[in-house]
PDB file of C-alpha atoms in Angstrom:
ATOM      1  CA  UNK A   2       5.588   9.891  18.708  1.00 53.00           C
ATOM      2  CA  UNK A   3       7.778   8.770  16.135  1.00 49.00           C
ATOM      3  CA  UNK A   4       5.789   6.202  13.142  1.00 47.00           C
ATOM      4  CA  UNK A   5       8.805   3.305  14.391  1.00 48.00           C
ATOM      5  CA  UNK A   6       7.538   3.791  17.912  1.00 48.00           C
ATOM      6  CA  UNK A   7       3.686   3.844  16.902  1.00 49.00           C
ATOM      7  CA  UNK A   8       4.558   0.375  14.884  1.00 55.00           C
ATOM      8  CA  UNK A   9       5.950  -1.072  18.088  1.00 49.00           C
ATOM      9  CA  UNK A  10       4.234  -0.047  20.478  1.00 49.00           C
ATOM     10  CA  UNK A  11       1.304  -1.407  22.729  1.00 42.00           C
ATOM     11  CA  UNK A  12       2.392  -4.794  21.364  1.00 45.00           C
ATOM     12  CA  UNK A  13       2.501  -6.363  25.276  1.00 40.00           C
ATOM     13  CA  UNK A  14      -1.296  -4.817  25.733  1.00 39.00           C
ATOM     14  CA  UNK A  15      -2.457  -6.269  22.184  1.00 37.00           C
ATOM     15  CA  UNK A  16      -0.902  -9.558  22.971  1.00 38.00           C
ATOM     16  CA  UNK A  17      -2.758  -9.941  26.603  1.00 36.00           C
ATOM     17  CA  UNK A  18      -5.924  -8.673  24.696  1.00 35.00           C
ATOM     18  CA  UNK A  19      -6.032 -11.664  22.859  1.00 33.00           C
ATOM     19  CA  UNK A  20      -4.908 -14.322  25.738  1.00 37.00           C
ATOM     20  CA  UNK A  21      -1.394 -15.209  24.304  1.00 39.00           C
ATOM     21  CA  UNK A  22       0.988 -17.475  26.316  1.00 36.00           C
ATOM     22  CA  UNK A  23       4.497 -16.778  25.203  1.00 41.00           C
ATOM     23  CA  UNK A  24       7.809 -19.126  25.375  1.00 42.00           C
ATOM     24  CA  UNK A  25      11.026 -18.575  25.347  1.00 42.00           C
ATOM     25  CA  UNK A  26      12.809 -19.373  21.671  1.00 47.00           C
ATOM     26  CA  UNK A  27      16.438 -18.206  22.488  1.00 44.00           C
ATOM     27  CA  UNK A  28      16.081 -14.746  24.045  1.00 43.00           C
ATOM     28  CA  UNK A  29      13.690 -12.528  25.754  1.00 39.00           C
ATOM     29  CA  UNK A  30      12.525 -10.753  23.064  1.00 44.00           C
ATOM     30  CA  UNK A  31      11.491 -14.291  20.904  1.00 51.00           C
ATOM     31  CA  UNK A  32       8.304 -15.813  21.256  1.00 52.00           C
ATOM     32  CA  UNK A  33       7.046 -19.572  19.911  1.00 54.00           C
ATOM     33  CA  UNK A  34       3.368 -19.979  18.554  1.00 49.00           C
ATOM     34  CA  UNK A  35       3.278 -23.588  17.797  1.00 48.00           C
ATOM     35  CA  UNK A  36      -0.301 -24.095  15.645  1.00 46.00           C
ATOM     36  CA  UNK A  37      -0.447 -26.770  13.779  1.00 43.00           C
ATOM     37  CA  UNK A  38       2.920 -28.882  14.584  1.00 41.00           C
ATOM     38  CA  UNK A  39       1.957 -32.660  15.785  1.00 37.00           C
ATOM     39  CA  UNK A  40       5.461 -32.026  17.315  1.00 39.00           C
ATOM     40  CA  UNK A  41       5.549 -32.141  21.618  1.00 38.00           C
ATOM     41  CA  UNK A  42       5.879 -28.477  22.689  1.00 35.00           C
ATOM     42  CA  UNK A  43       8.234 -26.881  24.589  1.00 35.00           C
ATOM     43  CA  UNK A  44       7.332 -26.534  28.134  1.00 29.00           C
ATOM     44  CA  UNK A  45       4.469 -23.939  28.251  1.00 27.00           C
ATOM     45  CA  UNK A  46       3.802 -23.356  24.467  1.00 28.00           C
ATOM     46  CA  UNK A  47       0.733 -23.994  22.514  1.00 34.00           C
ATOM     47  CA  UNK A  48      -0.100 -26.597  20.749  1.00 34.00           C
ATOM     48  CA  UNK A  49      -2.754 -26.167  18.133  1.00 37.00           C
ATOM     49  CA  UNK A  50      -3.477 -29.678  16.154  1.00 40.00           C
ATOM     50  CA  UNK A  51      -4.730 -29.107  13.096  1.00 36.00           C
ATOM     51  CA  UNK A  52      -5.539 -31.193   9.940  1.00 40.00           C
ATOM     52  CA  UNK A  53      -2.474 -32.207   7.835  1.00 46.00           C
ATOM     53  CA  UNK A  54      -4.642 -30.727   5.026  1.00 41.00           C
ATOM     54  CA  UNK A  55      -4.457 -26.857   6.831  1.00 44.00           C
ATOM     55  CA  UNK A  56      -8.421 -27.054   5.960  1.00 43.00           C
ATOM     56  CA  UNK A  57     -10.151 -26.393   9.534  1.00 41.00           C
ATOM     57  CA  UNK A  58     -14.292 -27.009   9.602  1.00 44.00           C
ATOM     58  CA  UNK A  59     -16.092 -24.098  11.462  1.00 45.00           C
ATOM     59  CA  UNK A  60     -17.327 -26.244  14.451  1.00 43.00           C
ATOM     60  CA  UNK A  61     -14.221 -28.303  15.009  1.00 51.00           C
ATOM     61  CA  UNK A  62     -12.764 -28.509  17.837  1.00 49.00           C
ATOM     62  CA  UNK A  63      -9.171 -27.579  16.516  1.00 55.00           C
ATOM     63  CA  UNK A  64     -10.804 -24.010  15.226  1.00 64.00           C
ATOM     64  CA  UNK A  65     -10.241 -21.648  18.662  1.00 61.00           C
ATOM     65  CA  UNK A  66      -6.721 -23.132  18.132  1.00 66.00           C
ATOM     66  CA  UNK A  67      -6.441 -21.717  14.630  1.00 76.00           C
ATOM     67  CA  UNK A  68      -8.007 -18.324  15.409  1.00 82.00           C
ATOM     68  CA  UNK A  69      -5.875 -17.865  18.347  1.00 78.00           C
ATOM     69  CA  UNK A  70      -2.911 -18.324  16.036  1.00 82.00           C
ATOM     70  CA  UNK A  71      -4.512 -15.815  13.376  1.00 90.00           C
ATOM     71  CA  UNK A  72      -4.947 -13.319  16.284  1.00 89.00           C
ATOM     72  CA  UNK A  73      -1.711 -14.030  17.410  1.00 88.00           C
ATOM     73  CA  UNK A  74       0.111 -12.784  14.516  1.00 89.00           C
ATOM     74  CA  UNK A  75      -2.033 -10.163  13.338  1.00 94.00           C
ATOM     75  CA  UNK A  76      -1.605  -8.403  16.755  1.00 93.00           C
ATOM     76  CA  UNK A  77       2.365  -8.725  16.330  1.00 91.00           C
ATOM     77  CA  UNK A  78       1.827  -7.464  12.547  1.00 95.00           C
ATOM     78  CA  UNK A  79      -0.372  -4.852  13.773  1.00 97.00           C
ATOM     79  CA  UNK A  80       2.058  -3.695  16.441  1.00 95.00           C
ATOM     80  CA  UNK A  81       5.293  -3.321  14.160  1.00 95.00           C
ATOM     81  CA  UNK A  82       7.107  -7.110  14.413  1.00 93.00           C
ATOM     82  CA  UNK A  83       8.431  -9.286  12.646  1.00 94.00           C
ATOM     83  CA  UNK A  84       6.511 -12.875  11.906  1.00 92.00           C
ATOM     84  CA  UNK A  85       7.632 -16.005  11.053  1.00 91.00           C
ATOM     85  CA  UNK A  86       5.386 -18.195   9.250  1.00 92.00           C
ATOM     86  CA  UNK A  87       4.769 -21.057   7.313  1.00 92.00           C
ATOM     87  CA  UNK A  88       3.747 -21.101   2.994  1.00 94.00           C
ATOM     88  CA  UNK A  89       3.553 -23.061   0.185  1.00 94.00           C
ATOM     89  CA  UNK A  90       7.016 -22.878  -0.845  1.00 95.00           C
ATOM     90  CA  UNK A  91       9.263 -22.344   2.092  1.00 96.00           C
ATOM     91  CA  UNK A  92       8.784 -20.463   5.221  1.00 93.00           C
ATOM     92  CA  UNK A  93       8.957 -16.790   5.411  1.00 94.00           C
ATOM     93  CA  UNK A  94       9.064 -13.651   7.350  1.00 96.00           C
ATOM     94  CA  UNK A  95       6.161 -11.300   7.259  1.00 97.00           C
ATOM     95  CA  UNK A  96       5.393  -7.548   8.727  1.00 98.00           C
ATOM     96  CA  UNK A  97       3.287  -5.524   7.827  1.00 98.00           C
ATOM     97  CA  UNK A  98       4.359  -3.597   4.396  1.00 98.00           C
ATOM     98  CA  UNK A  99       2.568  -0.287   6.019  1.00 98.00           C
ATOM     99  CA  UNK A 100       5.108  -0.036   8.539  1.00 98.00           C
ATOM    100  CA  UNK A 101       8.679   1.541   7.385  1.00 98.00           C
ATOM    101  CA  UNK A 102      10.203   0.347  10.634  1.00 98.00           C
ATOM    102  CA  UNK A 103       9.416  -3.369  10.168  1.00 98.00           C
ATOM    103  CA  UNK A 104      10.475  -3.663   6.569  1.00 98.00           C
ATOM    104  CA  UNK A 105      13.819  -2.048   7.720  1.00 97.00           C
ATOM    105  CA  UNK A 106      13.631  -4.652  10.456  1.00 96.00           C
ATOM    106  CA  UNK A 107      13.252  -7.465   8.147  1.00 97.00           C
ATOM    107  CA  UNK A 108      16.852  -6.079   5.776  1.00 97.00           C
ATOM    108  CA  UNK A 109      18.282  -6.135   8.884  1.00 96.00           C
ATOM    109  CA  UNK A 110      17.847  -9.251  10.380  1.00 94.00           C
ATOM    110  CA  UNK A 111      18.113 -11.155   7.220  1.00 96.00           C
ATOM    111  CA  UNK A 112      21.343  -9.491   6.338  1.00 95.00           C
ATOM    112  CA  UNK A 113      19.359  -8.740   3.052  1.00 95.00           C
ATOM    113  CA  UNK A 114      20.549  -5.790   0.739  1.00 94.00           C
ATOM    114  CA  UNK A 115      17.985  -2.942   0.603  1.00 93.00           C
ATOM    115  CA  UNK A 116      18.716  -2.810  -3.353  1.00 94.00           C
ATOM    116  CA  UNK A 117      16.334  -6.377  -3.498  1.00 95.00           C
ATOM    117  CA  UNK A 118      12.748  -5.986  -3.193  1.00 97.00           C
ATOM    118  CA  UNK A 119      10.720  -7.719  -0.906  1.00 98.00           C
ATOM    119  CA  UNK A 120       7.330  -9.514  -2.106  1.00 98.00           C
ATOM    120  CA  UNK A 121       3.417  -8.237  -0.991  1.00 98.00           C
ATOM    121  CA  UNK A 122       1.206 -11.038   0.437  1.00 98.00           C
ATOM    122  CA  UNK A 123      -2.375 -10.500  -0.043  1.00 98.00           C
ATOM    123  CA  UNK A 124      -5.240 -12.751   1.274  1.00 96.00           C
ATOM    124  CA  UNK A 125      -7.441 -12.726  -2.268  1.00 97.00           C
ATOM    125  CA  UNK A 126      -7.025 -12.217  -6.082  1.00 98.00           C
ATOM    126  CA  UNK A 127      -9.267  -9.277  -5.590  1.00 97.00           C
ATOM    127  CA  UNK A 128      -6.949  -7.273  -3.224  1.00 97.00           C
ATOM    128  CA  UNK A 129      -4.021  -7.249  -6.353  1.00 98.00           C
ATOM    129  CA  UNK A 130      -6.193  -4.416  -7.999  1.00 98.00           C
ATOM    130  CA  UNK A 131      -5.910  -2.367  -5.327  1.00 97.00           C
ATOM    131  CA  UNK A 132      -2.296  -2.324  -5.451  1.00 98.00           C
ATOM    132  CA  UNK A 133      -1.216  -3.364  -8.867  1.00 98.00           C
ATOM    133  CA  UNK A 134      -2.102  -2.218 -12.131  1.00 97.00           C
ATOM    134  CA  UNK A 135      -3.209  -5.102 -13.993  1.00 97.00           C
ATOM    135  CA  UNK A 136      -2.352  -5.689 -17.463  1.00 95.00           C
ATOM    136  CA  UNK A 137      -3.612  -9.585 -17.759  1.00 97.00           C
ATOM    137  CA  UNK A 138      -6.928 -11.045 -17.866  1.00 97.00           C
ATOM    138  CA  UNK A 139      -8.518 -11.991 -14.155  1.00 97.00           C
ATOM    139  CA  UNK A 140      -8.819 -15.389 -15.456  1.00 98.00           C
ATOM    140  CA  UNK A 141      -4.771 -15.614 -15.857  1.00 98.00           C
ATOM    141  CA  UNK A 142      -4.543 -14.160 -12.304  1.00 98.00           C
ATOM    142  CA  UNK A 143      -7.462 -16.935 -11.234  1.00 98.00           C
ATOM    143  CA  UNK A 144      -5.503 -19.722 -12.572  1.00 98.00           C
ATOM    144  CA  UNK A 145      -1.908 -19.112 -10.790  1.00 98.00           C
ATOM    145  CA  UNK A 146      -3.385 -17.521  -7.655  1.00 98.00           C
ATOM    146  CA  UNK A 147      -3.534 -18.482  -4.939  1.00 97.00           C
ATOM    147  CA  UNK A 148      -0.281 -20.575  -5.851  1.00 97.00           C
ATOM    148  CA  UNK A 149       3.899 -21.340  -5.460  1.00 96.00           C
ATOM    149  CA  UNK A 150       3.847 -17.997  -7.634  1.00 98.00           C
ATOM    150  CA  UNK A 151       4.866 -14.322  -7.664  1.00 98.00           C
ATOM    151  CA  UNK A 152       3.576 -12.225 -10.095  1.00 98.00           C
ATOM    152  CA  UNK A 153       5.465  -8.640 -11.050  1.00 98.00           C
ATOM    153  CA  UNK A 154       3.058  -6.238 -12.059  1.00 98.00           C
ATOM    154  CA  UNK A 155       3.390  -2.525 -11.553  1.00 98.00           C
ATOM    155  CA  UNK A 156       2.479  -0.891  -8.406  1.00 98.00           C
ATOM    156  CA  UNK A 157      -0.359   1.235  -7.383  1.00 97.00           C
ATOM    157  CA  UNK A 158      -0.286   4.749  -4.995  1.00 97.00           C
ATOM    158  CA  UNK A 159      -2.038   2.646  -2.488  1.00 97.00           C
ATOM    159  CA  UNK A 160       1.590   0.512  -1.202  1.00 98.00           C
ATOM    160  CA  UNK A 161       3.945   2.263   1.107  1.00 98.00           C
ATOM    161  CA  UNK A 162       6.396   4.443  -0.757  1.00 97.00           C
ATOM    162  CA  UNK A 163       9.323   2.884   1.604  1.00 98.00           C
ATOM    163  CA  UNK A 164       8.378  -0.706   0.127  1.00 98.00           C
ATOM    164  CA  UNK A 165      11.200  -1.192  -2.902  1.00 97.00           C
ATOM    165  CA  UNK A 166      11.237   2.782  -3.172  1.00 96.00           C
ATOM    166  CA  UNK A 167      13.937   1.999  -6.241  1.00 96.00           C
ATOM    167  CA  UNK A 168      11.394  -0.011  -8.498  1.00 97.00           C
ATOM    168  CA  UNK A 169       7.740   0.726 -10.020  1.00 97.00           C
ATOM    169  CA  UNK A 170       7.290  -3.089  -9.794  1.00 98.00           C
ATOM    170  CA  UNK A 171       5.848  -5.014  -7.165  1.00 98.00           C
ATOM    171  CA  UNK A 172       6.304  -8.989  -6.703  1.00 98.00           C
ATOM    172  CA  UNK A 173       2.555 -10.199  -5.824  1.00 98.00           C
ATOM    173  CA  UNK A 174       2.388 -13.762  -3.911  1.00 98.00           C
ATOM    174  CA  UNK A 175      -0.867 -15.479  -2.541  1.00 98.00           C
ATOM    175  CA  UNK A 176       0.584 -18.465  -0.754  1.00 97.00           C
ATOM    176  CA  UNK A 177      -2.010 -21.529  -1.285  1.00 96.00           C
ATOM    177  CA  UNK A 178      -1.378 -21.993   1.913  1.00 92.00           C
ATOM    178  CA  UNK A 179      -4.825 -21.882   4.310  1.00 92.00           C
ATOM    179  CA  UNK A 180      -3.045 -20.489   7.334  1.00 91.00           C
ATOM    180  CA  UNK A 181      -1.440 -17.907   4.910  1.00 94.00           C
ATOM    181  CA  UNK A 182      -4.907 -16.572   3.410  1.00 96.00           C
ATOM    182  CA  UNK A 183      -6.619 -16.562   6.370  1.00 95.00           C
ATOM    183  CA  UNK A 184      -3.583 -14.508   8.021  1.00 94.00           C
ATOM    184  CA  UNK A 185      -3.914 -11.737   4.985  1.00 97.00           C
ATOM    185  CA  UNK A 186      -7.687 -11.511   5.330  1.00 97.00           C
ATOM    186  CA  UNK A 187      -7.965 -11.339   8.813  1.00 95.00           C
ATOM    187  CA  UNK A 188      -4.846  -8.501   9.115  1.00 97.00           C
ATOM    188  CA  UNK A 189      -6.848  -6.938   6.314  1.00 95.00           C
ATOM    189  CA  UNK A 190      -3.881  -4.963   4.424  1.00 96.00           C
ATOM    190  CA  UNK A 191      -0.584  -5.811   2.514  1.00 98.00           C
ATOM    191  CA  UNK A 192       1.916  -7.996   4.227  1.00 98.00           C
ATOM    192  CA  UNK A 193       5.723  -7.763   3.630  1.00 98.00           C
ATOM    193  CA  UNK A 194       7.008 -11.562   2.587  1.00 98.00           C
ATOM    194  CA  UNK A 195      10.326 -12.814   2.448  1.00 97.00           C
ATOM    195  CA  UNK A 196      12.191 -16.187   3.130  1.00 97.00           C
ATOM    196  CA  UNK A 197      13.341 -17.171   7.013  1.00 95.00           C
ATOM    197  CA  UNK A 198      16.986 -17.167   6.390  1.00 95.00           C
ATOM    198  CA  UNK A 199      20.052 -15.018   6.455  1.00 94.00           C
ATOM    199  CA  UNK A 200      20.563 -13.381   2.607  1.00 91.00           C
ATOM    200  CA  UNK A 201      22.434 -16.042   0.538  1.00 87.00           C
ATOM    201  CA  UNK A 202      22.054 -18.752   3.034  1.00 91.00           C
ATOM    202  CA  UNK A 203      19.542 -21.757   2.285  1.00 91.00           C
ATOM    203  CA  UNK A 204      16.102 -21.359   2.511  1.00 94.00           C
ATOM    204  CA  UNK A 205      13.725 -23.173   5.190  1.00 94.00           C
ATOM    205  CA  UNK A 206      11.374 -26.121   5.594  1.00 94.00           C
ATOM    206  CA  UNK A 207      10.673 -26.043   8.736  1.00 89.00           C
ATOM    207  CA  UNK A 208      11.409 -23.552  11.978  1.00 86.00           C
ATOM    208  CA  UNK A 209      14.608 -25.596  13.187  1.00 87.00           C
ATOM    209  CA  UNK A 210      16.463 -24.238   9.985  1.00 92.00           C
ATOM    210  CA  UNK A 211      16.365 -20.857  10.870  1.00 91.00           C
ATOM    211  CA  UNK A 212      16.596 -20.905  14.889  1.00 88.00           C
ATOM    212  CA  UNK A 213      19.219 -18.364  14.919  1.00 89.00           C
ATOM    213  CA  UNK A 214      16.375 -15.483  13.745  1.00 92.00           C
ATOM    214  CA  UNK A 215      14.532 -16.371  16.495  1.00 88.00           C
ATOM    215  CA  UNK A 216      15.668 -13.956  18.927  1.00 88.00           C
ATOM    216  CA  UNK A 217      14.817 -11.480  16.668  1.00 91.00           C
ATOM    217  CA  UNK A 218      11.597 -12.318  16.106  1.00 91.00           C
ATOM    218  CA  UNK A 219       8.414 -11.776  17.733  1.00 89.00           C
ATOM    219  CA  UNK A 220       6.046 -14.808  16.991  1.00 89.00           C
ATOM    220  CA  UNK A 221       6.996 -17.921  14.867  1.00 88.00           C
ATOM    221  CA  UNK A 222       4.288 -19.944  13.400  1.00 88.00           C
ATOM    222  CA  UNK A 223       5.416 -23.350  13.394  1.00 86.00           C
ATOM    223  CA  UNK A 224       3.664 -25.111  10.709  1.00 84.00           C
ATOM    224  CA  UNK A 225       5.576 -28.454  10.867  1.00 85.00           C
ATOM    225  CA  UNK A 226       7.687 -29.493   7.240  1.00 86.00           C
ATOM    226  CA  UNK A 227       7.157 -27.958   4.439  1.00 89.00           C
ATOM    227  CA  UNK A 228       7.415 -30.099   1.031  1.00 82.00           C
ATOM    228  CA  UNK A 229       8.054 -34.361   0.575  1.00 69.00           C
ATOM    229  CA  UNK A 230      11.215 -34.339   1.074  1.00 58.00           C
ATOM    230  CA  UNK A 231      14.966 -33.064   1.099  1.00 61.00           C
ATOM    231  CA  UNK A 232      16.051 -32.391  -1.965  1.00 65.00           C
ATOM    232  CA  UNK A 233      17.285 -29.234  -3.376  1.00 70.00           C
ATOM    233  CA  UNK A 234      14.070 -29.142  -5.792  1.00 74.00           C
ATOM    234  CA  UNK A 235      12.408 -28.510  -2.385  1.00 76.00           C
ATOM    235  CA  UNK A 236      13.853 -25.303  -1.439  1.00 88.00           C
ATOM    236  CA  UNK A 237      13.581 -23.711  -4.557  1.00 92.00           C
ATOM    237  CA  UNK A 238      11.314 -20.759  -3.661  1.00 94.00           C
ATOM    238  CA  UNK A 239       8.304 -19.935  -6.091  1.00 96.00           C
ATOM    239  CA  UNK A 240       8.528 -19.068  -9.166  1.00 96.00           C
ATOM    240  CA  UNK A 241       8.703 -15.018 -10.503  1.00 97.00           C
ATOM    241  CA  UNK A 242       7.337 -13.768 -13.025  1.00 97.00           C
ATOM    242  CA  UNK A 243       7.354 -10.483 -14.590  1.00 97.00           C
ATOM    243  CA  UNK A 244       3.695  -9.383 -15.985  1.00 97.00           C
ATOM    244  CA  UNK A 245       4.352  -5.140 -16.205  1.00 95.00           C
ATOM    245  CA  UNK A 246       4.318  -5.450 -20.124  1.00 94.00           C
ATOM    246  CA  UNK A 247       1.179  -6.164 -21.982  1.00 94.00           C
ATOM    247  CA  UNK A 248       1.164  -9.170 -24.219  1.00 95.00           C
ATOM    248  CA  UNK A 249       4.288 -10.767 -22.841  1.00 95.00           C
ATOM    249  CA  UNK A 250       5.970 -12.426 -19.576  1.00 96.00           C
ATOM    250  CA  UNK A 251       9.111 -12.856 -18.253  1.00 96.00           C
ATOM    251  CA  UNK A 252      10.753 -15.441 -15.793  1.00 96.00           C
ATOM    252  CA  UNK A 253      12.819 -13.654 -13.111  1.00 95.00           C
ATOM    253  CA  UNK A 254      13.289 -16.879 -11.418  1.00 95.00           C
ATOM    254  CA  UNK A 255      12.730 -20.539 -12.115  1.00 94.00           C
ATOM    255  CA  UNK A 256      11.381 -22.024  -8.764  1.00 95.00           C
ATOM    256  CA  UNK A 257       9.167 -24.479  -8.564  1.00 94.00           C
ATOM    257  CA  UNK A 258       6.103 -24.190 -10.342  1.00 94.00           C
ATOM    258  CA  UNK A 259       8.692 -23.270 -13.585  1.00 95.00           C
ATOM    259  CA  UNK A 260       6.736 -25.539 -16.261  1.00 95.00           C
ATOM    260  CA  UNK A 261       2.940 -25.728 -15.105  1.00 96.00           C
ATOM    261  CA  UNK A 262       3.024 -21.464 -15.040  1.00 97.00           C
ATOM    262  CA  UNK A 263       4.575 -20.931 -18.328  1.00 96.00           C
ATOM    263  CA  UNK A 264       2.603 -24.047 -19.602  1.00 96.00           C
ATOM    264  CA  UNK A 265      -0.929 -21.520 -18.822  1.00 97.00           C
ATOM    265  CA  UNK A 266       0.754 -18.356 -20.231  1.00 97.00           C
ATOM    266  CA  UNK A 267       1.767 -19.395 -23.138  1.00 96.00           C
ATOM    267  CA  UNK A 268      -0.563 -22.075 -24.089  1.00 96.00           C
ATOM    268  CA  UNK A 269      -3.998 -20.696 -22.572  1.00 97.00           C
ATOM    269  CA  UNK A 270      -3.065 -17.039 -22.868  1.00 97.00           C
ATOM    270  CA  UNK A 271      -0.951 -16.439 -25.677  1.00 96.00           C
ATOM    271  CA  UNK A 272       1.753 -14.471 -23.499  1.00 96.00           C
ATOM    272  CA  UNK A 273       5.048 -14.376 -25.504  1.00 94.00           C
ATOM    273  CA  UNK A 274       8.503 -15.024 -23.624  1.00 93.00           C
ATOM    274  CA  UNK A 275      10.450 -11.547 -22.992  1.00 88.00           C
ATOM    275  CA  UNK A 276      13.382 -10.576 -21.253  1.00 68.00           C
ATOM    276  CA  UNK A 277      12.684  -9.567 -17.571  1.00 58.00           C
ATOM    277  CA  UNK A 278      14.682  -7.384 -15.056  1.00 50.00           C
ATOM    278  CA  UNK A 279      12.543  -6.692 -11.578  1.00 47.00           C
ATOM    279  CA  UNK A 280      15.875  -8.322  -9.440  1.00 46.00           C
TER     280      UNK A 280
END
């Protein structure tokens, strides 16, 4: 059996494993997971209510919600798919970054050229030694993860060589984002992260935005808007920075945490300004 086939398959007898109901989101292949929207459901979705916050105490009663939506992805993740789901930032699309066949899946769909490299979600600051060589003190990594930050450090044997074969670097992002970290943990490995929209188009705030991936998709995790409010500050990604060279840091893109993240590596950590190229 080809490793594309082993990364789809048994994804119906995973799904039934864990007692998933599935709805229709534009064709037969999409499903709709709807967590922790206070939005009415489509007819025969879940609805999981959870706290505005995204923090969910052990005994309450919205917790089977949340760990059915947890189990829900991971088994897609685990079986090959692509994920929609909800961040700090914007919304994304996740797979697993194991699995060749997904990250092709994700260029495709997005329309994305296989020249840009696509960003590892992990569920803990611990996790980036395994798969980055770190060049900073943990305390830097403590203070800007988890966070509306990527951090470019270079990669370790352990990530898939098919994952940005064309660069040693490796964009590392740990969404503060409850539903995010949980999602990492519990999957237990590197995840793939992108945005949910079509390469060049505008980012997304909530799942209505990018409706026209859904029938490409196996699970989206509605997580209800994303940000205040509607301005183009909103959409704006997080910010990238490049940490591969010791002593200095550069910005590969602005986004929105531009002036509190250079604010700690200049002023707390000495890191001088450079030129950086990871895009």
């Amino acid at each position: 059996m080809s490793p594309a086939r082993r990364c789809r398959g048994m994804r119906a007898a995973v799904a039934a494993s864990v007692g998933l109901s599935e709805v229709s989101a534009g064709s037969r292949s999409g499903r709709l997971f709807r967590p922790p929207s206070p939005a009415p459901a489509a007819p025969g979705a879940r609805l999981l209510r959870l706290p505005g916050s995204g923090a969910v105490q052990a005994a309450s009663p919205e917790r089977a919600g949340w760990t059915e939506a947890l189990r829900a992805a991971v088994a897609e993740l685990r079986a090959g798919a692509v994920v929609a789901v909800p961040t700090d930032t914007l919304y994304g699309l996740a797979c697993a970054a194991s699995c060749s066949a997904a990250l092709r899946a994700v260029y495709r769909l997005k329309g994305r050229s296989e020249a840009k490299p696509l960003a590892v979600c992990l569920g803990r600051v611990a996790d980036v030694y395994r798969y980055c060589r770190v060049r900073v003190p943990e305390g830097l990594l403590k203070d800007l993860l988890p966070g509306p930050v990527t951090l470019v450090m270079e990669r370790s044997e352990e990530l898939n060589k098919d994952l940005n074969p064309f660069t040693p670097l490796v964009g590392i992002r740990i969404p503060d984002h409850a539903f995010m970290q949980d999602l990492a943990q519990m999957f237990e490995g590197p995840l793939a992260l992108t945005s949910a929209n079509l390469s060049s188009q505008a980012s997304s705030l909530n799942v209505e935005e990018f409706q026209d991936l859904w029938p490409q998709l196996s699970l989206v995790i509605d997580g209800g808007q994303i940000g205040g409010g509607q301005s183009p500050e909103c959409r704006l990604g997080s910010t990238v920075v490049d940490l591969s060279v010791p002593g200095k840091f550069g910005i590969i893109r602005p986004g929105c945490a531009l002036e509190s993240t250079t604010a700690i590596l200049q002023q707390k950590y000495g890191l001088l300004p450079s030129h950086a190229s990871y895009l």
